[in-house]
CSV table of C-alpha atoms in Angstrom, one decimal:
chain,number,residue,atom,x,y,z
A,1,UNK,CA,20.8,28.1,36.7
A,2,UNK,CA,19.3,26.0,33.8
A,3,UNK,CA,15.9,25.0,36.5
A,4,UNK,CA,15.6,28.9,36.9
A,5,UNK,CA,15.8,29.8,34.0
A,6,UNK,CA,13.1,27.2,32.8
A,7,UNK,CA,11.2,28.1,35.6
A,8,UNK,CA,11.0,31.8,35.3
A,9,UNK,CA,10.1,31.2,31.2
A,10,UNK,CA,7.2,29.2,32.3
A,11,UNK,CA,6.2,31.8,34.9
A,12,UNK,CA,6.6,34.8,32.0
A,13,UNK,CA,4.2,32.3,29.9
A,14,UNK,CA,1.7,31.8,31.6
A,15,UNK,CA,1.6,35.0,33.1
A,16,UNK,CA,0.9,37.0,29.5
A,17,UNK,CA,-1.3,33.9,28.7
A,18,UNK,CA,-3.4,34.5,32.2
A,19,UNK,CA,-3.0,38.3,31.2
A,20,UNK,CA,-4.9,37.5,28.1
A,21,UNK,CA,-7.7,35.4,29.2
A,22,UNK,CA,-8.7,38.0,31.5
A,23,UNK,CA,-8.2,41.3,29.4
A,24,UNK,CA,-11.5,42.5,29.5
A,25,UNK,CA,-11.3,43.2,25.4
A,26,UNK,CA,-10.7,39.2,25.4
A,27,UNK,CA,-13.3,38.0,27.9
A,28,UNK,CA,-16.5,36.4,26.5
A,29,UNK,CA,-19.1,36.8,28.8
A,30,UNK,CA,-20.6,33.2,29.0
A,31,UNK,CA,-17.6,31.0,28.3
A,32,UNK,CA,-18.9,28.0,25.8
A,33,UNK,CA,-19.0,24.4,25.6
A,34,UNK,CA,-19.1,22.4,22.8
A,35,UNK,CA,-20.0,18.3,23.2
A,36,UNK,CA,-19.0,16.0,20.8
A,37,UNK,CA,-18.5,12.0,20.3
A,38,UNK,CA,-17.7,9.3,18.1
A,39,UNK,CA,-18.0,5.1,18.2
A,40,UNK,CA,-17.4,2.7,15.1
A,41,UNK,CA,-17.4,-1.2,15.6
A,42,UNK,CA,-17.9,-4.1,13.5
A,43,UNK,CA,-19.4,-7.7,13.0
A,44,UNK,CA,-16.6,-9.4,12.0
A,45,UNK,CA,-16.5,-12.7,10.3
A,46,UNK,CA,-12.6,-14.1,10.0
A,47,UNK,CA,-12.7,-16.9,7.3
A,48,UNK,CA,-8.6,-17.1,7.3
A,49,UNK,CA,-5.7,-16.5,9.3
A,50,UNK,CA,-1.6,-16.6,9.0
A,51,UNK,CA,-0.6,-19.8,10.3
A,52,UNK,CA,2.3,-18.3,11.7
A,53,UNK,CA,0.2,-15.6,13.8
A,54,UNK,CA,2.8,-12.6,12.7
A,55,UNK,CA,2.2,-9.0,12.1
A,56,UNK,CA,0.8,-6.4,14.5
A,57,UNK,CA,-2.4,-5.0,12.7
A,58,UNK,CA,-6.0,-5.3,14.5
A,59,UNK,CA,-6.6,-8.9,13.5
A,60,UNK,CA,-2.9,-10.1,13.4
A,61,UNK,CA,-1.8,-13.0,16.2
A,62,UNK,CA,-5.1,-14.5,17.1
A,63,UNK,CA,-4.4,-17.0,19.3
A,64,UNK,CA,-8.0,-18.5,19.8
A,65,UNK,CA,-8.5,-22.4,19.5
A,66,UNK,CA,-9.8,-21.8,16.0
A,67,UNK,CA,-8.3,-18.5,14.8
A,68,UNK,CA,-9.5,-18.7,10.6
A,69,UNK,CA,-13.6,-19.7,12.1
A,70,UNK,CA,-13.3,-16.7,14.7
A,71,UNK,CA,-16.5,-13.9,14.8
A,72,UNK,CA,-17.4,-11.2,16.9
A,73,UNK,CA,-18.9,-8.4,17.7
A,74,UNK,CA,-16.5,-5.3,18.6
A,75,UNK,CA,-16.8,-1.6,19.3
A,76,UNK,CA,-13.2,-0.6,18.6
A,77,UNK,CA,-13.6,3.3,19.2
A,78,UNK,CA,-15.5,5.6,21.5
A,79,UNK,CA,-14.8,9.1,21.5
A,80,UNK,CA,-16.7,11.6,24.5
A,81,UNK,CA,-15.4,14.9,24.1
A,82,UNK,CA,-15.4,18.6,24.9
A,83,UNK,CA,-14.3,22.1,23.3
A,84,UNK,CA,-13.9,25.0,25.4
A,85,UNK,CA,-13.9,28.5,24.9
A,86,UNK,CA,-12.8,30.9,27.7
A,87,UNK,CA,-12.2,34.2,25.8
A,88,UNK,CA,-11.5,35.6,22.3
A,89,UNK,CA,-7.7,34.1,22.8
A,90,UNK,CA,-7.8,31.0,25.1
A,91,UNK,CA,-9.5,28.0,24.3
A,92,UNK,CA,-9.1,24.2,25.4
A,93,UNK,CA,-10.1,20.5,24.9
A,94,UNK,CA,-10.6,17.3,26.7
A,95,UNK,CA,-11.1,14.2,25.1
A,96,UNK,CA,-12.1,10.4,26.8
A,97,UNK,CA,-11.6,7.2,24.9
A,98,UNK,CA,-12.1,3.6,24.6
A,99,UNK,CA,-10.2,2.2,21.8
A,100,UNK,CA,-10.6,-1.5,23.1
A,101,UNK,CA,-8.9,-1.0,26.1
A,102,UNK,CA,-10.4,-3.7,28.9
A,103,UNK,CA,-9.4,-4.1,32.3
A,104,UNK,CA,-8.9,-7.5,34.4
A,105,UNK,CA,-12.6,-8.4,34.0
A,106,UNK,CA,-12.6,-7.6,30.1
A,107,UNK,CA,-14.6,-4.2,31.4
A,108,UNK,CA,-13.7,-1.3,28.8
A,109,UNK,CA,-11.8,1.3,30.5
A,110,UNK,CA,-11.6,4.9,29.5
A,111,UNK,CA,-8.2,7.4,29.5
A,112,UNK,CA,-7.8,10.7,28.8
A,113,UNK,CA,-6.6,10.9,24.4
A,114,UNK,CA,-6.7,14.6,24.6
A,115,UNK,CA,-6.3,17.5,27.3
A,116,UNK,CA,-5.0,20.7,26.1
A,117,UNK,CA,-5.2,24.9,26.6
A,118,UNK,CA,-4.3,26.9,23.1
A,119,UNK,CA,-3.6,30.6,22.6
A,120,UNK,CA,-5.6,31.2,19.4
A,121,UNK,CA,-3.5,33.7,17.2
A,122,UNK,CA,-0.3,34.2,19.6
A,123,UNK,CA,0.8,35.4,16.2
A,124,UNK,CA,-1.6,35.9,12.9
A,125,UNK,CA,-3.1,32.9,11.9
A,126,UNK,CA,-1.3,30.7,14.3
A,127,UNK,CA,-2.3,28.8,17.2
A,128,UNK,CA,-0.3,27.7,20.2
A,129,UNK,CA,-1.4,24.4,22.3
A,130,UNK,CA,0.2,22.8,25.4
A,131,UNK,CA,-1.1,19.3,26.5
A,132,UNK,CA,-1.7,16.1,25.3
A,133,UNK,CA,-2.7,17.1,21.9
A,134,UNK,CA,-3.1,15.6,18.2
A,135,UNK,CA,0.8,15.3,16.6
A,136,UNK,CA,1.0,16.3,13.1
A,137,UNK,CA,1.6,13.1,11.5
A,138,UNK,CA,-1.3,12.0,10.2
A,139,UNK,CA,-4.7,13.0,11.5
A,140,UNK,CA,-4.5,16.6,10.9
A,141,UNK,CA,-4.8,16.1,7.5
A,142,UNK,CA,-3.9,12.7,5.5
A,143,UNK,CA,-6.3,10.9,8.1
A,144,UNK,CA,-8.9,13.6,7.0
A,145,UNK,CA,-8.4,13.2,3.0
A,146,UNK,CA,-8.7,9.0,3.6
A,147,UNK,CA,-11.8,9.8,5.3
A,148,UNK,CA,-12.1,5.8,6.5
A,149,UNK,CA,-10.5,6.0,9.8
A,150,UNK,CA,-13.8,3.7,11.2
A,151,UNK,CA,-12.3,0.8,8.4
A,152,UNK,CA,-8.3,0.9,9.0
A,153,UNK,CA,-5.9,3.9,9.7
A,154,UNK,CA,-3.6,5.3,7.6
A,155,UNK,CA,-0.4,3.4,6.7
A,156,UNK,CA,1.7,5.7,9.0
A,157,UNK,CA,-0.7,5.3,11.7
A,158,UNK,CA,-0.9,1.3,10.9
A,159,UNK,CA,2.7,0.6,10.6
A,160,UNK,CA,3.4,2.6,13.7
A,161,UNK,CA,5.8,5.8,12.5
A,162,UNK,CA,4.4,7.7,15.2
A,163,UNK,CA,1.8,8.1,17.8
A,164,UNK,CA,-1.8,10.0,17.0
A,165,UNK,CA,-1.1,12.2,20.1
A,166,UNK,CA,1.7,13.6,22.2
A,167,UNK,CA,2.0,15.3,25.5
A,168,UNK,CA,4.0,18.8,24.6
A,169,UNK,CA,3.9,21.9,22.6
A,170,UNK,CA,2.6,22.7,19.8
A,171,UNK,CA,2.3,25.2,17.2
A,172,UNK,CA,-0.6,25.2,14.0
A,173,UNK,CA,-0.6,27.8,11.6
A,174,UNK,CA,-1.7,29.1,8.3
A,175,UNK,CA,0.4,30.7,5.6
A,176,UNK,CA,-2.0,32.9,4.3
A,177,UNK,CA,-5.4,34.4,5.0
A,178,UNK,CA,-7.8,31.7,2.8
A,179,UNK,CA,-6.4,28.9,4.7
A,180,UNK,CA,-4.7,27.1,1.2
A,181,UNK,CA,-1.1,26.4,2.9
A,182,UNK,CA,0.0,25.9,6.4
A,183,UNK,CA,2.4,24.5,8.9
A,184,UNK,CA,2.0,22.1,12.1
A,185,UNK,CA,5.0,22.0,14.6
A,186,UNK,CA,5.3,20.1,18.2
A,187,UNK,CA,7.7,19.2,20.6
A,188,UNK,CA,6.6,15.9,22.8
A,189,UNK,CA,7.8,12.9,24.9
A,190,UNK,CA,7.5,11.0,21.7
A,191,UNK,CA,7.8,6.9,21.7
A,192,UNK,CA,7.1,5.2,24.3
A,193,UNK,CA,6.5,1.4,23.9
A,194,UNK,CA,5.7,-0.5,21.6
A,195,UNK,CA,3.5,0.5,19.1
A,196,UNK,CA,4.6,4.2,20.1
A,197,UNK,CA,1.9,5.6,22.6
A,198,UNK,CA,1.7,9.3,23.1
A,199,UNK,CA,-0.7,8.7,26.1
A,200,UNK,CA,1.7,6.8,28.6
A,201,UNK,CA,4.3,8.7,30.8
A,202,UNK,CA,7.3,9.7,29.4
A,203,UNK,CA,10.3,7.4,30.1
A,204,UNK,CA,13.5,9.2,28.8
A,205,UNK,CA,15.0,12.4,28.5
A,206,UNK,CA,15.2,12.6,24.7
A,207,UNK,CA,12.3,14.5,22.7
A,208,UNK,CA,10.2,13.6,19.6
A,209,UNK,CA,10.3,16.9,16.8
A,210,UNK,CA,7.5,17.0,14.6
A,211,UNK,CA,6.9,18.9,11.6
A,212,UNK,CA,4.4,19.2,8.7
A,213,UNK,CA,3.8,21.9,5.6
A,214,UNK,CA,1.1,21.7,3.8
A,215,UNK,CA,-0.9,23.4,0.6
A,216,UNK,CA,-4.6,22.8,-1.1
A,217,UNK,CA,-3.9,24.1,-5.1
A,218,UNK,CA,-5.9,24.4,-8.0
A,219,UNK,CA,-9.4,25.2,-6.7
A,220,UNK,CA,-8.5,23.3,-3.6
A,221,UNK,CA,-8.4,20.0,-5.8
A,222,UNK,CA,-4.7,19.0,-5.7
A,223,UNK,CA,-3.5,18.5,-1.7
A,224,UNK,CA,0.1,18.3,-0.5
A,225,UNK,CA,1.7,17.6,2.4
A,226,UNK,CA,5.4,17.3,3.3
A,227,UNK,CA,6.4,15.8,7.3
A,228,UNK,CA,9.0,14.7,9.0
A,229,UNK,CA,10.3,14.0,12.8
A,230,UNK,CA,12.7,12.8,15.0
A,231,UNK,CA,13.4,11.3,17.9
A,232,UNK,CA,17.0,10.6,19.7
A,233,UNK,CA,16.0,7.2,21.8
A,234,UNK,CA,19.5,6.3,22.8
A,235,UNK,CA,23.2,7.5,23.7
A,236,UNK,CA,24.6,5.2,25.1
A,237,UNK,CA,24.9,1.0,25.6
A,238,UNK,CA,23.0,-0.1,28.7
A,239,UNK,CA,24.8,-3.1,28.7
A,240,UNK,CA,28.8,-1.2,28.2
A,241,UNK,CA,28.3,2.3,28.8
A,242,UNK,CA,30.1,2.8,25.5
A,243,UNK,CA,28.8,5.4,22.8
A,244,UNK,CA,25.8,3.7,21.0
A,245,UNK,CA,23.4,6.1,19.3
A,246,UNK,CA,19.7,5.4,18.4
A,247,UNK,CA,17.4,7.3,17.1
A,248,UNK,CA,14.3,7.4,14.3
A,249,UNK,CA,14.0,9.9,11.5
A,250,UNK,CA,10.9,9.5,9.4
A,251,UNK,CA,9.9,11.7,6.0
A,252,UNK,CA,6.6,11.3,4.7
A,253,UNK,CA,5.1,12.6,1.3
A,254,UNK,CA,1.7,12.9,0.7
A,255,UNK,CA,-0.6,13.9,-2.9
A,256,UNK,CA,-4.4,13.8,-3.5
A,257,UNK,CA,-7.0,15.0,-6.0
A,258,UNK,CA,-10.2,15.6,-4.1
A,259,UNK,CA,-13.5,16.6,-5.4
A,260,UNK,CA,-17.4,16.5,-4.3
A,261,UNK,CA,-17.4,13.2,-6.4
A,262,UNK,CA,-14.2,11.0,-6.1
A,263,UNK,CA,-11.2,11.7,-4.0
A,264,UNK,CA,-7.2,9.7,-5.1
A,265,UNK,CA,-4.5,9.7,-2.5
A,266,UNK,CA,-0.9,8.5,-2.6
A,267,UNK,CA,0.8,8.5,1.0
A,268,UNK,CA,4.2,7.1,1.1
A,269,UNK,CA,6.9,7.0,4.2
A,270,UNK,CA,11.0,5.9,4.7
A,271,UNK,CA,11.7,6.0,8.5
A,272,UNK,CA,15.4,5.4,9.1
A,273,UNK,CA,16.2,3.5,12.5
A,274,UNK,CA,19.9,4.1,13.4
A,275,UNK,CA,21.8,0.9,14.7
A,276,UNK,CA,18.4,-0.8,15.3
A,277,UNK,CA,19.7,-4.2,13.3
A,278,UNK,CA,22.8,-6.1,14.7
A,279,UNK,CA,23.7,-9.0,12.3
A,280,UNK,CA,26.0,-11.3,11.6
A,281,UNK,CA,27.2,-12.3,7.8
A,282,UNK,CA,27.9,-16.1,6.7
A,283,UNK,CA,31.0,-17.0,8.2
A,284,UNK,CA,32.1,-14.2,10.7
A,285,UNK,CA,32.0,-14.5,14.2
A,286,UNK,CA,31.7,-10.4,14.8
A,287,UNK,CA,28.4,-9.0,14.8
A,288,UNK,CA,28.0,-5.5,13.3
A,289,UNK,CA,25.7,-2.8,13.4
A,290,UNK,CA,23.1,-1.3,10.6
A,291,UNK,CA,20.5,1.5,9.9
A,292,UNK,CA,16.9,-0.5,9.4
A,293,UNK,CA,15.1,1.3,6.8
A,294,UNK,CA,11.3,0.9,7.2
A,295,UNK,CA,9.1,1.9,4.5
A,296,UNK,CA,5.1,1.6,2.8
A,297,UNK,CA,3.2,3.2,0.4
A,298,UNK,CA,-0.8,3.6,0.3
A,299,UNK,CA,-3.2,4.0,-2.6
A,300,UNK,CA,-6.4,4.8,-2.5
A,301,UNK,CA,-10.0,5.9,-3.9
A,302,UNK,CA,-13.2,6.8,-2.7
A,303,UNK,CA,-16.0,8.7,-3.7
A,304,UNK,CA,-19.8,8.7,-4.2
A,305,UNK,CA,-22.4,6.7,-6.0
A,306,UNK,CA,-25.5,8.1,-4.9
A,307,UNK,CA,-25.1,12.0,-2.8
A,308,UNK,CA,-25.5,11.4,0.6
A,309,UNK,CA,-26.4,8.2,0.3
A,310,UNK,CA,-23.8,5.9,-0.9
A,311,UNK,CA,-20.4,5.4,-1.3
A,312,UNK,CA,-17.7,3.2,-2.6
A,313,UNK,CA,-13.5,2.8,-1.4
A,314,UNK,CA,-10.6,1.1,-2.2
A,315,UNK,CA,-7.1,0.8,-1.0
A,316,UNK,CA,-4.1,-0.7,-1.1
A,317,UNK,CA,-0.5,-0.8,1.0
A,318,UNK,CA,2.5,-2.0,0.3
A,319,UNK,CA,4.9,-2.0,3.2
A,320,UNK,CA,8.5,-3.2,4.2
A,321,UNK,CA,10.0,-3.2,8.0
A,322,UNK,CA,13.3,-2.8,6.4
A,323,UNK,CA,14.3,-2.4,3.2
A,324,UNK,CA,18.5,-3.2,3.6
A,325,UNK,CA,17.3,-7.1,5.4
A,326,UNK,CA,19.4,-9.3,3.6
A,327,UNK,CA,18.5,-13.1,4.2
A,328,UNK,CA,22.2,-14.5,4.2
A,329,UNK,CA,23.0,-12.4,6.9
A,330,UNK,CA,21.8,-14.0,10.7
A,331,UNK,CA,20.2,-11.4,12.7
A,332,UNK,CA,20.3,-11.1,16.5
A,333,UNK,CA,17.5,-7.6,16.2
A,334,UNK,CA,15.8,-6.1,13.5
A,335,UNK,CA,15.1,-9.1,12.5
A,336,UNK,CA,11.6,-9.2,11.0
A,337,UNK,CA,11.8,-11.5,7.7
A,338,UNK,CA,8.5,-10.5,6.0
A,339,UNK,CA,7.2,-7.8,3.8
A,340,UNK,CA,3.0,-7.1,4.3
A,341,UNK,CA,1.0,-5.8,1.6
A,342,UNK,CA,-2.6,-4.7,2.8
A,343,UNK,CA,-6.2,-4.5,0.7
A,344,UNK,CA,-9.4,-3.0,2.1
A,345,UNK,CA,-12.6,-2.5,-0.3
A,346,UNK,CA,-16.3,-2.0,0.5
A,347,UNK,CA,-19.2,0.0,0.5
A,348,UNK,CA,-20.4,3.0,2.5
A,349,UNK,CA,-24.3,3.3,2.9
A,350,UNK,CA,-25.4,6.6,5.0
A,351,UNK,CA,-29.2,6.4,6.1
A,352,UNK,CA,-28.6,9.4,7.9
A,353,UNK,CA,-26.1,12.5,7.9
A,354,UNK,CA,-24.0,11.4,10.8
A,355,UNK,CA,-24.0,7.6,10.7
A,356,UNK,CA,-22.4,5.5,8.2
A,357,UNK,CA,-22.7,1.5,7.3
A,358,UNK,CA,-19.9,-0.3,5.9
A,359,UNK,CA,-19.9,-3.8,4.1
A,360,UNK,CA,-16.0,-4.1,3.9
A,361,UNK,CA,-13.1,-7.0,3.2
A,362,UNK,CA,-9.6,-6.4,5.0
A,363,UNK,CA,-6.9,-8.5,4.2
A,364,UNK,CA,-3.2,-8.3,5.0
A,365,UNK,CA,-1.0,-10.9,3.5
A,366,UNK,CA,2.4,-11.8,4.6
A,367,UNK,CA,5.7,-12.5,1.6
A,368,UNK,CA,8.4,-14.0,3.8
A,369,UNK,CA,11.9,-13.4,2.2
A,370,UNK,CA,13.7,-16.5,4.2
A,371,UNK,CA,11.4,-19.3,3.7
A,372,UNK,CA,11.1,-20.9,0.8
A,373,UNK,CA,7.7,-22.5,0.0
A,374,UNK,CA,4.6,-23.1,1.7
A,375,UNK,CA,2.5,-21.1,3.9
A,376,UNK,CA,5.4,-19.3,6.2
A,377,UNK,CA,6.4,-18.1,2.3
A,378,UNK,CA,3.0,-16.5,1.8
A,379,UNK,CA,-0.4,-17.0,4.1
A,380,UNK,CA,-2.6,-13.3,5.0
A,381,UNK,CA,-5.1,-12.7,7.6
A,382,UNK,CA,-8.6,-11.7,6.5
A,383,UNK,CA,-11.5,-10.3,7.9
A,384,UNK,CA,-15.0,-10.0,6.2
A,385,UNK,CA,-17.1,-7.0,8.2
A,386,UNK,CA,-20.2,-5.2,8.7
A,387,UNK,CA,-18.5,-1.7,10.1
A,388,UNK,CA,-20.8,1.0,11.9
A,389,UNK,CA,-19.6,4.6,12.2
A,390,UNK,CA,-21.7,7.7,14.0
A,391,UNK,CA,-20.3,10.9,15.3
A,392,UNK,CA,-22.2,13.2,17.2
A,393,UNK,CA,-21.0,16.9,16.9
């Protein structure tokens, strides 16, 4: 019963959605299309590297012969997109990107980051969108507010809490009229791999719950945002078949003050992983199970020096893969040893509305909290770059 009754839900769906596209009070007569892109790269110049290759950022695990002397030239992100509008209610979206995936001959190869049909207002001030579609973690609005996505992501999106984009449902709405408070919601496959990729096929039956409120006070100058999600990954053992649950709950706050001339932002995370560390403590032979609790926090500031023509920003992370490791203990997973505390500064020079130039310094750094001296106690990767941003729109 539970496949017909999915399937005749679906059928009632689309049906009124259908019903709506073609109402002839709906219809536009000419339906539009808007193009739309975006590409950022850098020169790069890498005057130091970890000696033990760890992390997982951009520049982490460089493996050529001389890692600390390595320079290049890299187009990191291209965006080629479209917005469609087929009536006064239905609308949709494709996006194609290149985010420096090659194929076998180091050729860049393009997929599909967005394809999605929405219902604008299926209820007042709410939109509903099915597809492969932007998740509300981040780049609905905190990605928006740091306004550097061309230098480094945000420190959900760098630290891998959750993927960009999702294939599911989802629902965007506003609380009131002047658009000052609102709500994101979806429903998708959720993780899959490693860092979590909303684009693959999913590969379990559990589901990924997003949500996200939201509220611009005081003139629009303070912003707030609240999210949270989770995701079941696990039931059982693969190994036993015995009871073993897994899963990943993340909460996220987020404040900034945001004017025409300097914008401050304070983004900060705890994602609880259920039974992700095994261990064993000095002196037992029994390994036991524990909750890994990952956690970061990002400052930053950025504003203006000269309108429209230059810019400054600054940030900095501090982030921890788990906060309960305890070094006496010998773990068989969840056993990542180091705390990583990021830095980005630099300059932003626009010659023209839609292209930006940006002299920057990245540097992660790596505090290891087993070894005891040396560089595996403390070493960082860092990158010295000329950045290029332009969006077409």
């Amino acid at each position: 019963m539970k496949p017909i009754a999915f399937l005749t839900g679906v059928f009632f769906f689309m049906s009124q959605f259908m019903g709506m596209a073609q109402d002839s009070s709906n219809a536009i007569k000419k339906p539009s299309i808007k193009l739309h892109g975006m590409i950022f790269g850098d020169f790069e110049y890498r005057p130091h590297a970890d000696s033990l290759l760890r992390g997982t950022t951009q520049y982490a695990g460089i493996t050529y012969p001389d890692p600390k002397n390595y320079n290049s030239f890299d187009i990191r992100r291209v965006y080629l997109g479209a917005d469609f509008v087929f009536s006064k209610h239905v609308f949709g979206s494709i996006l194609l990107a290149n985010e420096g995936n090659v194929d076998n001959q180091r050729n860049p190869v393009f997929s599909i980051k967005e394809s999605y049909i929405g219902w604008k207002n299926i209820y007042k001030n709410a939109d509903l969108i099915i597809g492969r579609s932007t998740t509300p973690a981040f780049a609905l609005l905190t990605e928006q507010v740091w306004g550097y996505r061309s230098v480094e992501k945000t420190i959900a999106d760098m630290r891998y809490i959750a993927s960009a984009v999702d294939l599911g449902v989802a629902l965007r709405g506003k609380l009131n009229d002047s658009g000052s408070a609102g709500y994101n919601f979806m429903i998708g496959n959720g993780t899959v791999g490693t860092p979590p990729n909303g684009q693959k096929a999913e590969d379990d039956m559990f589901k990924k719950f997003y949500g996200d409120v939201w509220a611009k006070i005081f003139n629009r100058k303070i912003i707030l945002d609240l999210y949270a999600d989770y995701e079941r990954q696990q039931l059982t053992d693969p190994a036993t078949g015995r009871p073993f649950h897994k899963s990943k709950n993340a909460i996220k706050g987020f404040i900034a003050y945001q004017t025409d001339i300097i914008t401050i932002g304070v983004e900060a995370f705890v994602q609880t992983n259920q039974n992700f560390s095994i261990y064993t403590k000095p002196g037992s032979k029994t390994a036991d199970t524990a909750n890994a609790y990952t956690a970061g926090i990002s400052g930053y500031v950025h504003g203006r020096i000269i309108k429209n023509k230059l810019g400054y920003f600054a940030r900095y992370d501090a982030f921890s893969p788990d906060l309960n490791f305890n070094s006496n203990y010998t773990y068989q997973t969840g056993n990542i040893t180091y705390n990583e505390n990021f830095m980005t500064c630099g300059l932003d020079w626009m010659p023209s509305k839609d292209l930006h130039i940006l002299p920057n310094i990245w540097v992660d750094s790596y505090h290891d909290q087993v070894a005891k001296e040396g560089r595996a106690k403390n070493d960082y990767d860092m990158s010295v770059r000329i950045t290029f941003y332009y969006v077409y729109r």
